[in-house]
Amino acid sequence: MSQRRHAPATLRNREPIAAVLADELPASGLALEVASGSGEHCAFFAERFPALQWQPSDPDADALASIADWCADLPNVLPPLTLDAAEETWPIGAADAILCINMVHISPWEATLGLMAGAGRLLAPDAPLFLYGPYRQRGVPTAESNEAFDMSLKTRNPAWGLRHVEDVSAAAVARGLTLDRIVAMPASNLSLVFRRGS
């Protein structure tokens, strides 16, 4: 019996995300995905970028089962790790790239701080941390759809909600990362590319 979950947004955003990743990922090495969710992104990117070894992760047991099912037949995907971004200790010591898609707004701020701290520990100088999702930017009007989404998130959990790029960037800088690139994406989302300093 399949344990695969389905995230409808994945089919809409995976190609635009892959187009950005093609410019940012290293030619080879280990790519860690934090908060892999259903596992659909990891499976798609592992096929799109076969020279990389992929390490999916998630803190949720049902998500881990879904990830394992989606990636079972892919030789360049490692078994998923139980990883909570907010924790001080992660079950992995190094990565050549880190991806985190649609987590920052659906988690407490502590998870973003933990993500930045983890990236600061794991990444080598100039290695990328890639984030994708809806964000606010100071001085830039927020799409009505994102405003409604933000209200919906906060109704579900007051600790959730859209973050400001400037706040995320400040948290990154404090942990040895700098914002290298902002890419406007479909459906009023953004890709943020950070790099580990030397």
mmCIF file with all atom_site columns, C-alpha atoms in Angstrom, residues 27-198:
data_model
loop_
_atom_site.group_PDB
_atom_site.id
_atom_site.type_symbol
_atom_site.label_atom_id
_atom_site.label_alt_id
_atom_site.label_comp_id
_atom_site.label_asym_id
_atom_site.label_entity_id
_atom_site.label_seq_id
_atom_site.pdbx_PDB_ins_code
_atom_site.Cartn_x
_atom_site.Cartn_y
_atom_site.Cartn_z
_atom_site.occupancy
_atom_site.B_iso_or_equiv
_atom_site.pdbx_formal_charge
_atom_site.auth_seq_id
_atom_site.auth_comp_id
_atom_site.auth_asym_id
_atom_site.auth_atom_id
_atom_site.pdbx_PDB_model_num
ATOM 1   C CA . ALA A 1 27  ? 27.970 20.090 -9.918  1.00 0.00 ? 27  ALA A CA 1
ATOM 2   C CA . SER A 1 28  ? 28.338 17.239 -7.439  1.00 0.00 ? 28  SER A CA 1
ATOM 3   C CA . GLY A 1 29  ? 28.233 16.542 -3.717  1.00 0.00 ? 29  GLY A CA 1
ATOM 4   C CA . LEU A 1 30  ? 25.501 16.165 -1.100  1.00 0.00 ? 30  LEU A CA 1
ATOM 5   C CA . ALA A 1 31  ? 22.322 18.237 -1.165  1.00 0.00 ? 31  ALA A CA 1
ATOM 6   C CA . LEU A 1 32  ? 20.377 18.253 2.112   1.00 0.00 ? 32  LEU A CA 1
ATOM 7   C CA . GLU A 1 33  ? 16.688 19.070 1.947   1.00 0.00 ? 33  GLU A CA 1
ATOM 8   C CA . VAL A 1 34  ? 15.275 20.292 5.254   1.00 0.00 ? 34  VAL A CA 1
ATOM 9   C CA . ALA A 1 35  ? 11.523 19.776 5.788   1.00 0.00 ? 35  ALA A CA 1
ATOM 10  C CA . SER A 1 36  ? 11.048 17.549 2.739   1.00 0.00 ? 36  SER A CA 1
ATOM 11  C CA . GLY A 1 37  ? 7.327  17.097 3.443   1.00 0.00 ? 37  GLY A CA 1
ATOM 12  C CA . SER A 1 38  ? 5.747  14.674 0.990   1.00 0.00 ? 38  SER A CA 1
ATOM 13  C CA . GLY A 1 39  ? 9.093  13.917 -0.686  1.00 0.00 ? 39  GLY A CA 1
ATOM 14  C CA . GLU A 1 40  ? 7.855  14.898 -4.149  1.00 0.00 ? 40  GLU A CA 1
ATOM 15  C CA . HIS A 1 41  ? 10.345 17.744 -4.537  1.00 0.00 ? 41  HIS A CA 1
ATOM 16  C CA . CYS A 1 42  ? 13.269 15.565 -3.507  1.00 0.00 ? 42  CYS A CA 1
ATOM 17  C CA . ALA A 1 43  ? 12.277 12.824 -5.965  1.00 0.00 ? 43  ALA A CA 1
ATOM 18  C CA . PHE A 1 44  ? 11.908 15.345 -8.794  1.00 0.00 ? 44  PHE A CA 1
ATOM 19  C CA . PHE A 1 45  ? 15.184 17.140 -8.090  1.00 0.00 ? 45  PHE A CA 1
ATOM 20  C CA . ALA A 1 46  ? 17.088 13.881 -7.663  1.00 0.00 ? 46  ALA A CA 1
ATOM 21  C CA . GLU A 1 47  ? 16.062 12.907 -11.206 1.00 0.00 ? 47  GLU A CA 1
ATOM 22  C CA . ARG A 1 48  ? 16.734 16.396 -12.559 1.00 0.00 ? 48  ARG A CA 1
ATOM 23  C CA . PHE A 1 49  ? 20.199 16.629 -10.932 1.00 0.00 ? 49  PHE A CA 1
ATOM 24  C CA . PRO A 1 50  ? 21.473 13.030 -10.907 1.00 0.00 ? 50  PRO A CA 1
ATOM 25  C CA . ALA A 1 51  ? 25.127 13.939 -10.232 1.00 0.00 ? 51  ALA A CA 1
ATOM 26  C CA . LEU A 1 52  ? 24.162 15.081 -6.744  1.00 0.00 ? 52  LEU A CA 1
ATOM 27  C CA . GLN A 1 53  ? 23.463 12.797 -3.826  1.00 0.00 ? 53  GLN A CA 1
ATOM 28  C CA . TRP A 1 54  ? 20.240 13.844 -2.083  1.00 0.00 ? 54  TRP A CA 1
ATOM 29  C CA . GLN A 1 55  ? 19.504 13.678 1.631   1.00 0.00 ? 55  GLN A CA 1
ATOM 30  C CA . PRO A 1 56  ? 15.837 14.323 2.451   1.00 0.00 ? 56  PRO A CA 1
ATOM 31  C CA . SER A 1 57  ? 14.685 14.991 6.014   1.00 0.00 ? 57  SER A CA 1
ATOM 32  C CA . ASP A 1 58  ? 11.616 15.861 8.070   1.00 0.00 ? 58  ASP A CA 1
ATOM 33  C CA . PRO A 1 59  ? 10.579 15.764 11.734  1.00 0.00 ? 59  PRO A CA 1
ATOM 34  C CA . ASP A 1 60  ? 7.241  14.051 10.998  1.00 0.00 ? 60  ASP A CA 1
ATOM 35  C CA . ALA A 1 61  ? 7.010  10.247 10.897  1.00 0.00 ? 61  ALA A CA 1
ATOM 36  C CA . ASP A 1 62  ? 4.244  10.150 8.260   1.00 0.00 ? 62  ASP A CA 1
ATOM 37  C CA . ALA A 1 63  ? 6.245  12.541 6.068   1.00 0.00 ? 63  ALA A CA 1
ATOM 38  C CA . LEU A 1 64  ? 9.321  10.311 6.407   1.00 0.00 ? 64  LEU A CA 1
ATOM 39  C CA . ALA A 1 65  ? 7.283  7.329  5.215   1.00 0.00 ? 65  ALA A CA 1
ATOM 40  C CA . SER A 1 66  ? 6.013  9.313  2.231   1.00 0.00 ? 66  SER A CA 1
ATOM 41  C CA . ILE A 1 67  ? 9.521  10.514 1.356   1.00 0.00 ? 67  ILE A CA 1
ATOM 42  C CA . ALA A 1 68  ? 10.870 6.960  1.514   1.00 0.00 ? 68  ALA A CA 1
ATOM 43  C CA . ASP A 1 69  ? 8.095  5.756  -0.796  1.00 0.00 ? 69  ASP A CA 1
ATOM 44  C CA . TRP A 1 70  ? 8.580  8.554  -3.367  1.00 0.00 ? 70  TRP A CA 1
ATOM 45  C CA . CYS A 1 71  ? 12.351 8.061  -3.444  1.00 0.00 ? 71  CYS A CA 1
ATOM 46  C CA . ALA A 1 72  ? 12.581 4.283  -3.071  1.00 0.00 ? 72  ALA A CA 1
ATOM 47  C CA . ASP A 1 73  ? 13.752 3.627  -6.628  1.00 0.00 ? 73  ASP A CA 1
ATOM 48  C CA . LEU A 1 74  ? 16.167 6.542  -6.928  1.00 0.00 ? 74  LEU A CA 1
ATOM 49  C CA . PRO A 1 75  ? 19.804 5.476  -6.486  1.00 0.00 ? 75  PRO A CA 1
ATOM 50  C CA . ASN A 1 76  ? 21.062 8.953  -5.595  1.00 0.00 ? 76  ASN A CA 1
ATOM 51  C CA . VAL A 1 77  ? 18.642 9.522  -2.679  1.00 0.00 ? 77  VAL A CA 1
ATOM 52  C CA . LEU A 1 78  ? 19.648 8.475  0.841   1.00 0.00 ? 78  LEU A CA 1
ATOM 53  C CA . PRO A 1 79  ? 17.096 7.238  3.391   1.00 0.00 ? 79  PRO A CA 1
ATOM 54  C CA . PRO A 1 80  ? 15.277 10.211 4.959   1.00 0.00 ? 80  PRO A CA 1
ATOM 55  C CA . LEU A 1 81  ? 16.553 11.571 8.250   1.00 0.00 ? 81  LEU A CA 1
ATOM 56  C CA . THR A 1 82  ? 14.496 12.641 11.242  1.00 0.00 ? 82  THR A CA 1
ATOM 57  C CA . LEU A 1 83  ? 15.527 16.284 11.475  1.00 0.00 ? 83  LEU A CA 1
ATOM 58  C CA . ASP A 1 84  ? 13.868 19.173 13.300  1.00 0.00 ? 84  ASP A CA 1
ATOM 59  C CA . ALA A 1 85  ? 15.382 22.423 12.049  1.00 0.00 ? 85  ALA A CA 1
ATOM 60  C CA . ALA A 1 86  ? 14.860 24.081 15.429  1.00 0.00 ? 86  ALA A CA 1
ATOM 61  C CA . GLU A 1 87  ? 17.047 21.555 17.243  1.00 0.00 ? 87  GLU A CA 1
ATOM 62  C CA . GLU A 1 88  ? 20.624 22.497 18.107  1.00 0.00 ? 88  GLU A CA 1
ATOM 63  C CA . THR A 1 89  ? 21.967 19.111 16.988  1.00 0.00 ? 89  THR A CA 1
ATOM 64  C CA . TRP A 1 90  ? 21.299 17.711 13.522  1.00 0.00 ? 90  TRP A CA 1
ATOM 65  C CA . PRO A 1 91  ? 21.904 14.064 12.483  1.00 0.00 ? 91  PRO A CA 1
ATOM 66  C CA . ILE A 1 92  ? 24.280 15.094 9.671   1.00 0.00 ? 92  ILE A CA 1
ATOM 67  C CA . GLY A 1 93  ? 27.679 16.733 9.788   1.00 0.00 ? 93  GLY A CA 1
ATOM 68  C CA . ALA A 1 94  ? 28.142 18.431 6.422   1.00 0.00 ? 94  ALA A CA 1
ATOM 69  C CA . ALA A 1 95  ? 26.391 19.283 3.151   1.00 0.00 ? 95  ALA A CA 1
ATOM 70  C CA . ASP A 1 96  ? 27.392 20.896 -0.122  1.00 0.00 ? 96  ASP A CA 1
ATOM 71  C CA . ALA A 1 97  ? 24.004 22.592 -0.488  1.00 0.00 ? 97  ALA A CA 1
ATOM 72  C CA . ILE A 1 98  ? 20.880 22.948 1.661   1.00 0.00 ? 98  ILE A CA 1
ATOM 73  C CA . LEU A 1 99  ? 17.328 23.401 0.369   1.00 0.00 ? 99  LEU A CA 1
ATOM 74  C CA . CYS A 1 100 ? 14.268 24.344 2.379   1.00 0.00 ? 100 CYS A CA 1
ATOM 75  C CA . ILE A 1 101 ? 10.981 24.774 0.523   1.00 0.00 ? 101 ILE A CA 1
ATOM 76  C CA . ASN A 1 102 ? 7.803  26.149 2.095   1.00 0.00 ? 102 ASN A CA 1
ATOM 77  C CA . MET A 1 103 ? 8.866  25.682 5.716   1.00 0.00 ? 103 MET A CA 1
ATOM 78  C CA . VAL A 1 104 ? 9.669  29.162 7.005   1.00 0.00 ? 104 VAL A CA 1
ATOM 79  C CA . HIS A 1 105 ? 6.062  30.383 7.048   1.00 0.00 ? 105 HIS A CA 1
ATOM 80  C CA . ILE A 1 106 ? 4.575  27.119 8.365   1.00 0.00 ? 106 ILE A CA 1
ATOM 81  C CA . SER A 1 107 ? 6.773  26.815 11.450  1.00 0.00 ? 107 SER A CA 1
ATOM 82  C CA . PRO A 1 108 ? 7.728  28.888 14.499  1.00 0.00 ? 108 PRO A CA 1
ATOM 83  C CA . TRP A 1 109 ? 10.460 31.500 14.041  1.00 0.00 ? 109 TRP A CA 1
ATOM 84  C CA . GLU A 1 110 ? 12.757 29.229 16.064  1.00 0.00 ? 110 GLU A CA 1
ATOM 85  C CA . ALA A 1 111 ? 12.794 26.797 13.140  1.00 0.00 ? 111 ALA A CA 1
ATOM 86  C CA . THR A 1 112 ? 14.163 29.507 10.833  1.00 0.00 ? 112 THR A CA 1
ATOM 87  C CA . LEU A 1 113 ? 16.802 30.448 13.392  1.00 0.00 ? 113 LEU A CA 1
ATOM 88  C CA . GLY A 1 114 ? 17.729 26.782 13.697  1.00 0.00 ? 114 GLY A CA 1
ATOM 89  C CA . LEU A 1 115 ? 17.878 26.417 9.933   1.00 0.00 ? 115 LEU A CA 1
ATOM 90  C CA . MET A 1 116 ? 20.322 29.304 9.682   1.00 0.00 ? 116 MET A CA 1
ATOM 91  C CA . ALA A 1 117 ? 22.423 27.944 12.516  1.00 0.00 ? 117 ALA A CA 1
ATOM 92  C CA . GLY A 1 118 ? 22.487 24.496 10.911  1.00 0.00 ? 118 GLY A CA 1
ATOM 93  C CA . ALA A 1 119 ? 23.469 25.916 7.541   1.00 0.00 ? 119 ALA A CA 1
ATOM 94  C CA . GLY A 1 120 ? 26.223 27.891 9.232   1.00 0.00 ? 120 GLY A CA 1
ATOM 95  C CA . ARG A 1 121 ? 27.585 24.658 10.732  1.00 0.00 ? 121 ARG A CA 1
ATOM 96  C CA . LEU A 1 122 ? 27.186 22.316 7.769   1.00 0.00 ? 122 LEU A CA 1
ATOM 97  C CA . LEU A 1 123 ? 28.004 24.361 4.691   1.00 0.00 ? 123 LEU A CA 1
ATOM 98  C CA . ALA A 1 124 ? 31.488 25.039 3.352   1.00 0.00 ? 124 ALA A CA 1
ATOM 99  C CA . PRO A 1 125 ? 32.441 28.589 2.320   1.00 0.00 ? 125 PRO A CA 1
ATOM 100 C CA . ASP A 1 126 ? 30.386 29.832 -0.644  1.00 0.00 ? 126 ASP A CA 1
ATOM 101 C CA . ALA A 1 127 ? 28.015 26.848 -0.516  1.00 0.00 ? 127 ALA A CA 1
ATOM 102 C CA . PRO A 1 128 ? 24.317 27.717 -1.030  1.00 0.00 ? 128 PRO A CA 1
ATOM 103 C CA . LEU A 1 129 ? 21.285 27.680 1.220   1.00 0.00 ? 129 LEU A CA 1
ATOM 104 C CA . PHE A 1 130 ? 18.174 27.865 -0.975  1.00 0.00 ? 130 PHE A CA 1
ATOM 105 C CA . LEU A 1 131 ? 14.790 28.923 0.415   1.00 0.00 ? 131 LEU A CA 1
ATOM 106 C CA . TYR A 1 132 ? 11.484 29.104 -1.418  1.00 0.00 ? 132 TYR A CA 1
ATOM 107 C CA . GLY A 1 133 ? 8.077  30.347 -0.352  1.00 0.00 ? 133 GLY A CA 1
ATOM 108 C CA . PRO A 1 134 ? 5.935  33.432 0.244   1.00 0.00 ? 134 PRO A CA 1
ATOM 109 C CA . TYR A 1 135 ? 7.736  36.304 1.964   1.00 0.00 ? 135 TYR A CA 1
ATOM 110 C CA . ARG A 1 136 ? 7.167  39.934 2.791   1.00 0.00 ? 136 ARG A CA 1
ATOM 111 C CA . GLN A 1 137 ? 9.621  42.658 1.742   1.00 0.00 ? 137 GLN A CA 1
ATOM 112 C CA . ARG A 1 138 ? 9.652  46.023 3.449   1.00 0.00 ? 138 ARG A CA 1
ATOM 113 C CA . GLY A 1 139 ? 8.604  48.747 1.059   1.00 0.00 ? 139 GLY A CA 1
ATOM 114 C CA . VAL A 1 140 ? 7.128  46.243 -1.400  1.00 0.00 ? 140 VAL A CA 1
ATOM 115 C CA . PRO A 1 141 ? 3.339  45.678 -1.442  1.00 0.00 ? 141 PRO A CA 1
ATOM 116 C CA . THR A 1 142 ? 2.340  42.130 -0.494  1.00 0.00 ? 142 THR A CA 1
ATOM 117 C CA . ALA A 1 143 ? 0.011  40.307 -2.892  1.00 0.00 ? 143 ALA A CA 1
ATOM 118 C CA . GLU A 1 144 ? -3.578 40.056 -1.651  1.00 0.00 ? 144 GLU A CA 1
ATOM 119 C CA . SER A 1 145 ? -3.383 36.280 -1.932  1.00 0.00 ? 145 SER A CA 1
ATOM 120 C CA . ASN A 1 146 ? -0.369 36.264 0.395   1.00 0.00 ? 146 ASN A CA 1
ATOM 121 C CA . GLU A 1 147 ? -2.114 38.568 2.879   1.00 0.00 ? 147 GLU A CA 1
ATOM 122 C CA . ALA A 1 148 ? -5.046 36.162 3.009   1.00 0.00 ? 148 ALA A CA 1
ATOM 123 C CA . PHE A 1 149 ? -2.677 33.205 3.328   1.00 0.00 ? 149 PHE A CA 1
ATOM 124 C CA . ASP A 1 150 ? -0.868 34.921 6.204   1.00 0.00 ? 150 ASP A CA 1
ATOM 125 C CA . MET A 1 151 ? -4.151 35.441 8.078   1.00 0.00 ? 151 MET A CA 1
ATOM 126 C CA . SER A 1 152 ? -5.080 31.800 7.481   1.00 0.00 ? 152 SER A CA 1
ATOM 127 C CA . LEU A 1 153 ? -1.735 30.594 8.810   1.00 0.00 ? 153 LEU A CA 1
ATOM 128 C CA . LYS A 1 154 ? -1.970 32.708 11.959  1.00 0.00 ? 154 LYS A CA 1
ATOM 129 C CA . THR A 1 155 ? -5.479 31.409 12.582  1.00 0.00 ? 155 THR A CA 1
ATOM 130 C CA . ARG A 1 156 ? -4.129 27.865 12.475  1.00 0.00 ? 156 ARG A CA 1
ATOM 131 C CA . ASN A 1 157 ? -1.110 28.692 14.636  1.00 0.00 ? 157 ASN A CA 1
ATOM 132 C CA . PRO A 1 158 ? -0.180 32.157 15.977  1.00 0.00 ? 158 PRO A CA 1
ATOM 133 C CA . ALA A 1 159 ? 3.528  31.226 15.709  1.00 0.00 ? 159 ALA A CA 1
ATOM 134 C CA . TRP A 1 160 ? 3.214  30.787 11.930  1.00 0.00 ? 160 TRP A CA 1
ATOM 135 C CA . GLY A 1 161 ? 3.022  33.445 9.227   1.00 0.00 ? 161 GLY A CA 1
ATOM 136 C CA . LEU A 1 162 ? 4.857  35.112 6.381   1.00 0.00 ? 162 LEU A CA 1
ATOM 137 C CA . ARG A 1 163 ? 8.311  36.413 7.354   1.00 0.00 ? 163 ARG A CA 1
ATOM 138 C CA . HIS A 1 164 ? 10.101 39.498 6.134   1.00 0.00 ? 164 HIS A CA 1
ATOM 139 C CA . VAL A 1 165 ? 13.058 38.825 3.862   1.00 0.00 ? 165 VAL A CA 1
ATOM 140 C CA . GLU A 1 166 ? 14.971 41.405 5.888   1.00 0.00 ? 166 GLU A CA 1
ATOM 141 C CA . ASP A 1 167 ? 14.411 39.488 9.153   1.00 0.00 ? 167 ASP A CA 1
ATOM 142 C CA . VAL A 1 168 ? 15.390 36.177 7.582   1.00 0.00 ? 168 VAL A CA 1
ATOM 143 C CA . SER A 1 169 ? 18.492 37.797 6.099   1.00 0.00 ? 169 SER A CA 1
ATOM 144 C CA . ALA A 1 170 ? 19.474 39.303 9.468   1.00 0.00 ? 170 ALA A CA 1
ATOM 145 C CA . ALA A 1 171 ? 19.177 35.878 11.082  1.00 0.00 ? 171 ALA A CA 1
ATOM 146 C CA . ALA A 1 172 ? 21.369 34.468 8.326   1.00 0.00 ? 172 ALA A CA 1
ATOM 147 C CA . VAL A 1 173 ? 24.049 37.139 8.691   1.00 0.00 ? 173 VAL A CA 1
ATOM 148 C CA . ALA A 1 174 ? 24.239 36.458 12.421  1.00 0.00 ? 174 ALA A CA 1
ATOM 149 C CA . ARG A 1 175 ? 25.129 32.859 11.589  1.00 0.00 ? 175 ARG A CA 1
ATOM 150 C CA . GLY A 1 176 ? 27.725 33.451 8.885   1.00 0.00 ? 176 GLY A CA 1
ATOM 151 C CA . LEU A 1 177 ? 25.508 33.548 5.786   1.00 0.00 ? 177 LEU A CA 1
ATOM 152 C CA . THR A 1 178 ? 24.742 36.362 3.367   1.00 0.00 ? 178 THR A CA 1
ATOM 153 C CA . LEU A 1 179 ? 21.808 36.880 1.019   1.00 0.00 ? 179 LEU A CA 1
ATOM 154 C CA . ASP A 1 180 ? 23.234 36.487 -2.474  1.00 0.00 ? 180 ASP A CA 1
ATOM 155 C CA . ARG A 1 181 ? 20.144 36.547 -4.687  1.00 0.00 ? 181 ARG A CA 1
ATOM 156 C CA . ILE A 1 182 ? 16.365 37.111 -4.617  1.00 0.00 ? 182 ILE A CA 1
ATOM 157 C CA . VAL A 1 183 ? 14.384 35.608 -7.486  1.00 0.00 ? 183 VAL A CA 1
ATOM 158 C CA . ALA A 1 184 ? 10.728 36.481 -8.092  1.00 0.00 ? 184 ALA A CA 1
ATOM 159 C CA . MET A 1 185 ? 8.738  33.293 -8.662  1.00 0.00 ? 185 MET A CA 1
ATOM 160 C CA . PRO A 1 186 ? 5.227  32.487 -9.896  1.00 0.00 ? 186 PRO A CA 1
ATOM 161 C CA . ALA A 1 187 ? 2.236  32.897 -7.559  1.00 0.00 ? 187 ALA A CA 1
ATOM 162 C CA . SER A 1 188 ? 3.890  35.765 -5.631  1.00 0.00 ? 188 SER A CA 1
ATOM 163 C CA . ASN A 1 189 ? 6.591  33.557 -4.125  1.00 0.00 ? 189 ASN A CA 1
ATOM 164 C CA . LEU A 1 190 ? 10.316 34.200 -3.831  1.00 0.00 ? 190 LEU A CA 1
ATOM 165 C CA . SER A 1 191 ? 13.477 32.140 -4.014  1.00 0.00 ? 191 SER A CA 1
ATOM 166 C CA . LEU A 1 192 ? 16.172 33.321 -1.617  1.00 0.00 ? 192 LEU A CA 1
ATOM 167 C CA . VAL A 1 193 ? 19.750 32.161 -2.138  1.00 0.00 ? 193 VAL A CA 1
ATOM 168 C CA . PHE A 1 194 ? 22.145 32.562 0.773   1.00 0.00 ? 194 PHE A CA 1
ATOM 169 C CA . ARG A 1 195 ? 25.804 31.657 0.767   1.00 0.00 ? 195 ARG A CA 1
ATOM 170 C CA . ARG A 1 196 ? 28.110 30.642 3.569   1.00 0.00 ? 196 ARG A CA 1
ATOM 171 C CA . GLY A 1 197 ? 30.826 33.184 4.211   1.00 0.00 ? 197 GLY A CA 1
ATOM 172 C CA . SER A 1 198 ? 34.527 32.307 4.240   1.00 0.00 ? 198 SER A CA 1
#
